[in-house]
Tab-separated table of C-alpha atoms and ligand atoms in Angstrom:
chain	number	residue	atom	x	y	z
A	197	MET	CA	-33.615	74.243	-71.569
A	198	PRO	CA	-35.009	77.631	-70.609
A	199	ALA	CA	-38.258	77.546	-68.613
A	200	HIS	CA	-39.151	81.107	-69.586
A	201	ILE	CA	-38.267	82.929	-72.813
A	202	ALA	CA	-38.882	86.663	-73.265
A	203	ILE	CA	-38.755	88.160	-76.753
A	204	ILE	CA	-38.615	91.644	-78.244
A	205	MET	CA	-40.316	91.160	-81.587
A	206	ASP	CA	-38.532	93.862	-83.561
A	207	GLY	CA	-37.997	94.622	-87.239
A	208	ASN	CA	-41.511	94.572	-88.741
A	209	GLY	CA	-41.197	98.034	-90.282
A	210	ARG	CA	-37.796	97.359	-91.838
A	211	TRP	CA	-38.970	93.998	-93.189
A	212	ALA	CA	-41.752	95.815	-95.073
A	213	GLN	CA	-39.512	98.703	-96.165
A	214	GLN	CA	-37.049	96.205	-97.697
A	215	ARG	CA	-39.972	95.056	-99.845
A	216	ARG	CA	-41.031	98.642	-100.609
A	217	ARG	CA	-44.290	98.070	-98.763
A	218	PRO	CA	-45.887	100.168	-96.021
A	219	ARG	CA	-44.801	99.369	-92.458
A	220	VAL	CA	-48.213	97.969	-91.586
A	221	ILE	CA	-47.586	95.078	-94.007
A	222	GLY	CA	-44.634	94.164	-91.800
A	223	HIS	CA	-46.826	94.161	-88.722
A	224	ARG	CA	-49.286	91.886	-90.465
A	225	ALA	CA	-46.474	89.488	-91.431
A	226	GLY	CA	-45.234	89.671	-87.851
A	227	ALA	CA	-48.402	88.001	-86.621
A	228	ARG	CA	-47.344	84.821	-88.447
A	229	ALA	CA	-44.020	84.810	-86.630
A	230	VAL	CA	-45.874	84.885	-83.308
A	231	ASN	CA	-47.416	81.541	-84.236
A	232	VAL	CA	-44.013	80.122	-85.234
A	233	CYS	CA	-42.771	81.048	-81.807
A	234	ILE	CA	-45.746	79.610	-79.911
A	235	ASP	CA	-45.520	76.327	-81.874
A	236	PHE	CA	-41.822	76.132	-81.068
A	237	CYS	CA	-42.407	76.573	-77.324
A	238	LEU	CA	-45.258	74.053	-77.225
A	239	GLU	CA	-43.161	71.470	-79.100
A	240	ARG	CA	-40.164	71.945	-76.816
A	241	GLY	CA	-42.186	72.011	-73.596
A	242	ILE	CA	-41.063	75.524	-72.679
A	243	ALA	CA	-43.303	76.614	-69.807
A	244	ALA	CA	-43.520	80.374	-70.351
A	245	LEU	CA	-43.197	82.750	-73.286
A	246	THR	CA	-43.403	86.524	-72.901
A	247	LEU	CA	-43.686	88.636	-76.045
A	248	PHE	CA	-43.163	92.394	-76.237
A	249	ALA	CA	-45.884	93.461	-78.665
A	250	PHE	CA	-46.283	97.188	-77.996
A	251	SER	CA	-44.299	99.441	-75.678
A	252	SER	CA	-45.479	102.433	-73.649
A	253	GLU	CA	-43.333	104.500	-76.016
A	254	ASN	CA	-44.900	103.015	-79.179
A	255	TRP	CA	-48.030	105.148	-78.549
A	256	GLY	CA	-45.932	108.043	-79.872
A	257	ARG	CA	-45.745	106.570	-83.404
A	258	PRO	CA	-47.814	108.151	-86.211
A	259	GLU	CA	-51.546	107.872	-85.535
A	260	GLU	CA	-52.024	105.844	-88.694
A	261	GLU	CA	-49.522	103.173	-87.592
A	262	VAL	CA	-50.924	102.983	-84.053
A	263	GLY	CA	-54.441	102.650	-85.489
A	264	ALA	CA	-53.344	99.862	-87.833
A	265	LEU	CA	-51.640	98.031	-84.972
A	266	MET	CA	-54.819	98.222	-82.877
A	267	LYS	CA	-56.857	96.746	-85.745
A	268	LEU	CA	-54.320	93.939	-86.155
A	269	PHE	CA	-54.435	93.319	-82.436
A	270	ILE	CA	-58.225	92.902	-82.508
A	271	ASN	CA	-58.039	90.640	-85.569
A	272	ALA	CA	-55.324	88.479	-84.029
A	273	LEU	CA	-57.279	88.035	-80.802
A	274	ASP	CA	-60.469	87.152	-82.701
A	275	ARG	CA	-58.609	84.708	-84.922
A	276	GLU	CA	-56.252	82.970	-82.479
A	277	VAL	CA	-57.664	82.774	-78.957
A	278	ALA	CA	-59.994	79.771	-79.440
A	279	GLU	CA	-57.176	77.747	-81.014
A	280	LEU	CA	-54.712	78.755	-78.286
A	281	HIS	CA	-57.257	77.606	-75.729
A	282	ARG	CA	-57.688	74.289	-77.543
A	283	ARG	CA	-53.915	73.784	-77.377
A	284	GLY	CA	-53.805	74.450	-73.646
A	285	VAL	CA	-52.179	77.888	-73.787
A	286	GLN	CA	-52.838	80.290	-70.916
A	287	VAL	CA	-53.010	83.821	-72.341
A	288	ARG	CA	-52.161	86.846	-70.204
A	289	PHE	CA	-51.540	90.529	-70.811
A	290	ILE	CA	-49.249	92.885	-68.918
A	291	GLY	CA	-49.053	96.660	-69.351
A	292	GLU	CA	-51.378	99.626	-68.991
A	293	ARG	CA	-54.595	97.987	-70.122
A	294	GLU	CA	-56.646	101.122	-69.447
A	295	ARG	CA	-54.964	102.883	-72.381
A	296	PHE	CA	-56.600	100.501	-74.873
A	297	SER	CA	-60.094	100.850	-76.326
A	298	ALA	CA	-63.024	99.074	-74.676
A	299	ALA	CA	-63.130	96.662	-77.640
A	300	ILE	CA	-59.547	95.552	-77.047
A	301	ARG	CA	-59.862	95.452	-73.259
A	302	ALA	CA	-62.930	93.220	-73.532
A	303	ARG	CA	-61.006	90.795	-75.775
A	304	MET	CA	-58.016	90.757	-73.408
A	305	ASP	CA	-60.249	90.060	-70.409
A	306	GLY	CA	-62.141	87.401	-72.358
A	307	ALA	CA	-58.975	85.610	-73.483
A	308	GLU	CA	-57.585	85.592	-69.939
A	309	THR	CA	-60.804	84.278	-68.423
A	310	LEU	CA	-61.232	81.582	-71.077
A	311	THR	CA	-57.656	80.262	-70.781
A	312	ARG	CA	-56.861	80.821	-67.104
A	313	ALA	CA	-56.826	77.102	-66.154
A	314	ASN	CA	-54.518	76.068	-69.049
A	315	HIS	CA	-50.978	74.862	-68.378
A	316	ALA	CA	-49.308	73.769	-71.620
A	317	LEU	CA	-47.704	77.217	-72.000
A	318	VAL	CA	-48.116	80.536	-70.193
A	319	LEU	CA	-48.145	83.101	-73.013
A	320	THR	CA	-47.847	86.682	-71.837
A	321	ILE	CA	-48.344	89.552	-74.244
A	322	ALA	CA	-46.728	92.792	-73.063
A	323	ALA	CA	-48.865	95.579	-74.526
A	324	SER	CA	-48.564	99.235	-73.582
A	325	TYR	CA	-45.868	97.832	-71.333
A	326	GLY	CA	-42.744	99.561	-70.059
A	327	GLY	CA	-40.231	98.228	-67.566
A	328	ARG	CA	-39.918	101.571	-65.806
A	329	GLN	CA	-43.689	101.884	-65.595
A	330	ASP	CA	-43.825	98.336	-64.148
A	331	ILE	CA	-41.286	99.242	-61.443
A	332	ALA	CA	-43.005	102.565	-60.691
A	333	ALA	CA	-46.363	100.779	-60.312
A	334	ALA	CA	-44.809	98.320	-57.853
A	335	ALA	CA	-43.305	101.200	-55.850
A	336	ARG	CA	-46.669	102.954	-55.829
A	337	ALA	CA	-48.477	99.837	-54.572
A	338	LEU	CA	-45.943	99.389	-51.765
A	339	ALA	CA	-46.142	103.093	-50.854
A	340	ARG	CA	-49.923	102.768	-50.596
A	341	ASP	CA	-49.558	99.841	-48.193
A	342	VAL	CA	-47.084	101.816	-46.080
A	343	ALA	CA	-49.360	104.896	-46.043
A	344	ALA	CA	-52.317	102.731	-44.971
A	345	GLY	CA	-50.258	101.283	-42.114
A	346	ARG	CA	-50.327	97.772	-43.585
A	347	LEU	CA	-46.605	97.593	-44.298
A	348	ASP	CA	-43.411	98.467	-42.435
A	349	PRO	CA	-40.967	100.216	-44.849
A	350	ASP	CA	-38.151	98.091	-43.400
A	351	ALA	CA	-39.962	95.002	-44.681
A	352	ILE	CA	-39.448	96.152	-48.291
A	353	ASP	CA	-36.697	93.941	-49.697
A	354	GLU	CA	-35.973	92.459	-53.127
A	355	ARG	CA	-38.280	89.532	-52.528
A	356	LEU	CA	-41.260	91.706	-51.588
A	357	PHE	CA	-40.579	94.130	-54.431
A	358	ALA	CA	-40.334	91.212	-56.886
A	359	SER	CA	-43.780	90.075	-55.756
A	360	ARG	CA	-45.289	93.377	-56.975
A	361	VAL	CA	-43.844	93.616	-60.498
A	362	ALA	CA	-45.412	91.960	-63.544
A	363	LEU	CA	-45.296	88.147	-63.787
A	364	ALA	CA	-44.383	87.780	-60.116
A	365	ASP	CA	-45.733	84.225	-60.141
A	366	LEU	CA	-43.386	83.069	-62.928
A	367	PRO	CA	-39.650	82.411	-62.724
A	368	PRO	CA	-37.752	85.339	-64.287
A	369	PRO	CA	-36.886	84.844	-67.978
A	370	ASP	CA	-33.929	82.492	-68.518
A	371	LEU	CA	-33.446	83.595	-72.105
A	372	PHE	CA	-34.095	86.971	-73.745
A	373	ILE	CA	-34.211	87.184	-77.534
A	374	ARG	CA	-34.317	90.353	-79.620
A	375	THR	CA	-34.802	90.142	-83.370
A	376	GLY	CA	-34.119	93.034	-85.736
A	377	GLY	CA	-30.388	93.557	-85.176
A	378	ASP	CA	-30.430	96.181	-82.412
A	379	PHE	CA	-28.581	95.554	-79.148
A	380	ARG	CA	-30.812	97.080	-76.515
A	381	ILE	CA	-33.534	96.309	-73.995
A	382	SER	CA	-35.873	99.189	-75.021
A	383	ASN	CA	-37.553	99.350	-71.592
A	384	PHE	CA	-38.606	95.683	-71.517
A	385	MET	CA	-38.814	93.868	-68.125
A	386	LEU	CA	-36.004	95.839	-66.493
A	387	TRP	CA	-36.440	94.222	-63.082
A	388	GLN	CA	-37.023	90.683	-64.320
A	389	LEU	CA	-34.055	90.549	-66.736
A	390	ALA	CA	-31.378	91.023	-64.039
A	391	TYR	CA	-29.794	87.571	-64.620
A	392	THR	CA	-31.388	86.624	-67.930
A	393	GLU	CA	-29.130	85.392	-70.752
A	394	LEU	CA	-29.358	87.841	-73.675
A	395	TRP	CA	-29.345	86.743	-77.317
A	396	PHE	CA	-29.631	89.014	-80.358
A	397	THR	CA	-30.218	88.210	-84.004
A	398	GLU	CA	-30.206	90.229	-87.235
A	399	THR	CA	-33.275	88.278	-88.383
A	400	LEU	CA	-36.232	90.635	-88.743
A	401	TRP	CA	-39.287	89.491	-86.771
A	402	PRO	CA	-41.527	88.558	-89.750
A	403	ALA	CA	-38.718	86.306	-91.066
A	404	LEU	CA	-38.400	84.358	-87.806
A	405	ASP	CA	-38.288	80.583	-88.168
A	406	ALA	CA	-37.802	77.583	-85.889
A	407	ALA	CA	-34.146	77.245	-86.964
A	408	THR	CA	-33.368	80.733	-85.626
A	409	LEU	CA	-35.078	79.938	-82.332
A	410	GLN	CA	-33.129	76.674	-82.151
A	411	ARG	CA	-29.868	78.630	-82.591
A	412	ALA	CA	-30.868	80.717	-79.573
A	413	LEU	CA	-31.548	77.564	-77.529
A	414	ASP	CA	-28.232	76.010	-78.591
A	415	GLU	CA	-26.352	79.121	-77.572
A	416	PHE	CA	-28.273	79.223	-74.282
A	417	ALA	CA	-27.290	75.610	-73.554
A	418	SER	CA	-23.612	76.520	-73.969
A	419	ARG	CA	-23.699	79.464	-71.549
A	420	GLU	CA	-22.471	79.169	-67.983
A	421	ARG	CA	-24.868	80.994	-65.678
A	422	ARG	CA	-23.060	82.037	-62.525
A	423	PHE	CA	-25.521	84.407	-60.804
A	424	GLY	CA	-22.643	86.326	-59.299
A	425	LEU	CA	-20.919	83.230	-57.926
A	426	THR	CA	-17.835	81.441	-59.223
A	427	GLY	CA	-18.040	78.793	-61.933
A	428	ALA	CA	-16.994	76.076	-59.435
A	429	GLN	CA	-19.886	76.899	-57.106
A	430	GLY	CA	-22.318	76.201	-59.936
A	431	GLN	CA	-20.884	72.702	-60.551
A	432	PRO	CA	-22.805	69.585	-59.492
A	433	GLY	CA	-21.864	68.631	-55.933
A	434	ALA	CA	-21.115	72.212	-54.904
A	435	GLY	CA	-24.298	72.170	-52.803
A	436	ALA	CA	-27.605	73.366	-54.185
A	437	GLY	CA	-27.916	76.022	-51.486
A	438	ASN	CA	-24.828	77.803	-52.765
A	439	ALA	CA	-25.454	77.408	-56.451
A	440	THR	CA	-27.958	80.203	-56.895
A	441	THR	CA	-28.887	83.514	-55.413
A	442	PRO	CA	-32.170	83.278	-53.467
A	443	ASP	CA	-34.376	84.835	-56.133
A	444	GLU	CA	-32.994	83.101	-59.211
A	445	THR	CA	-33.659	79.519	-60.153
A	446	PRO	CA	-31.623	78.393	-63.153
A	447	ALA	CA	-33.399	75.923	-65.414
B	1313	LIG	C1	-41.753	95.871	-83.881
B	1313	LIG	O1	-41.368	96.265	-85.149
B	1313	LIG	C2	-43.234	96.017	-83.645
B	1313	LIG	C3	-43.628	97.122	-82.765
B	1313	LIG	C4	-42.784	97.854	-82.094
B	1313	LIG	C5	-45.037	97.394	-82.615
B	1313	LIG	P1	-41.070	97.771	-85.515
B	1313	LIG	O2	-42.343	98.414	-85.957
B	1313	LIG	O3	-40.380	98.461	-84.394
B	1313	LIG	O4	-40.104	97.607	-86.767
B	1313	LIG	P2	-38.771	98.409	-87.049
B	1313	LIG	O5	-37.899	98.244	-85.835
B	1313	LIG	O6	-39.160	99.829	-87.275
B	1313	LIG	O7	-38.202	97.740	-88.258
B	1314	LIG	C1	-39.334	97.527	-78.831
B	1314	LIG	O1	-39.151	97.861	-80.171
B	1314	LIG	C2	-40.798	97.369	-78.538
B	1314	LIG	C3	-41.465	96.271	-79.224
B	1314	LIG	C4	-40.942	95.389	-80.042
B	1314	LIG	C5	-42.849	96.141	-78.932
B	1314	LIG	P1	-38.995	99.388	-80.642
B	1314	LIG	O2	-38.854	99.331	-82.115
B	1314	LIG	O3	-40.090	100.208	-80.098
B	1314	LIG	O4	-37.631	99.795	-79.924
B	1314	LIG	P2	-36.566	100.906	-80.323
B	1314	LIG	O5	-37.340	102.136	-80.676
B	1314	LIG	O6	-35.808	100.381	-81.487
B	1314	LIG	O7	-35.713	101.043	-79.110
B	1315	LIG	MG1	-38.427	98.619	-83.896
């Protein structure tokens, strides 16, 4: 069972276009699929779910589409946060929050504050997020510490760097899912996905159902995660100390 699932929710526009409807209708339908996914994780006891909702690059879409997405974002937060809180979900946001309007930022802050002590599921929404931007921000923070004399450059190793990227307090994703039929990462969690199992489906995001998510879990269960070692080293009795690289903890 994966402890942390990360998902690129892709295919909203094509789902609407197949129905000869404007793309925004697909985004609206996509909100329902988010709930399918959250229900699935809560039922299965999956500890963390990270959803890619809006990339740094998505700001470049037509103004009308970006505007519609922002409205949907506000509506979804107003509609869902109280219920998520009731169900014990901790809501977090990663990405360049300062690029959003004050109305959205206030809702993000409010949702985080309200749900911060919850533990049934850590739900992270990546919004105005980019993996390269995440890594650059970590490098900038470390450079600042070096410039201020607080940090020796020789102390910068993978472990320290990992502590400065997004979601540093969570285990890295065990399972990555992308809907929509494309086989790429699209600048999602580049650092964190180093040893994540990747799974792709043709299913368009608004059509997502529990059966599709279960197929991903079944496939995940059949994978052998080696973390650079040999298959034999990962077998029970091989010695826990040898079974994983220091920064990766297989579920
Ligand atoms: C994903 O669906 C949602 C966002 C990126 C905001 P798309 O809008 O990318 O849908 P397609 O990929 O064009 O079908
Ligand atoms: C990735 O989807 C970003 C989100 C789902 C939020 P895109 O639709 O933006 O990715 P590309 O353009 O197909 O790479
Ligand atoms: Mg897309």
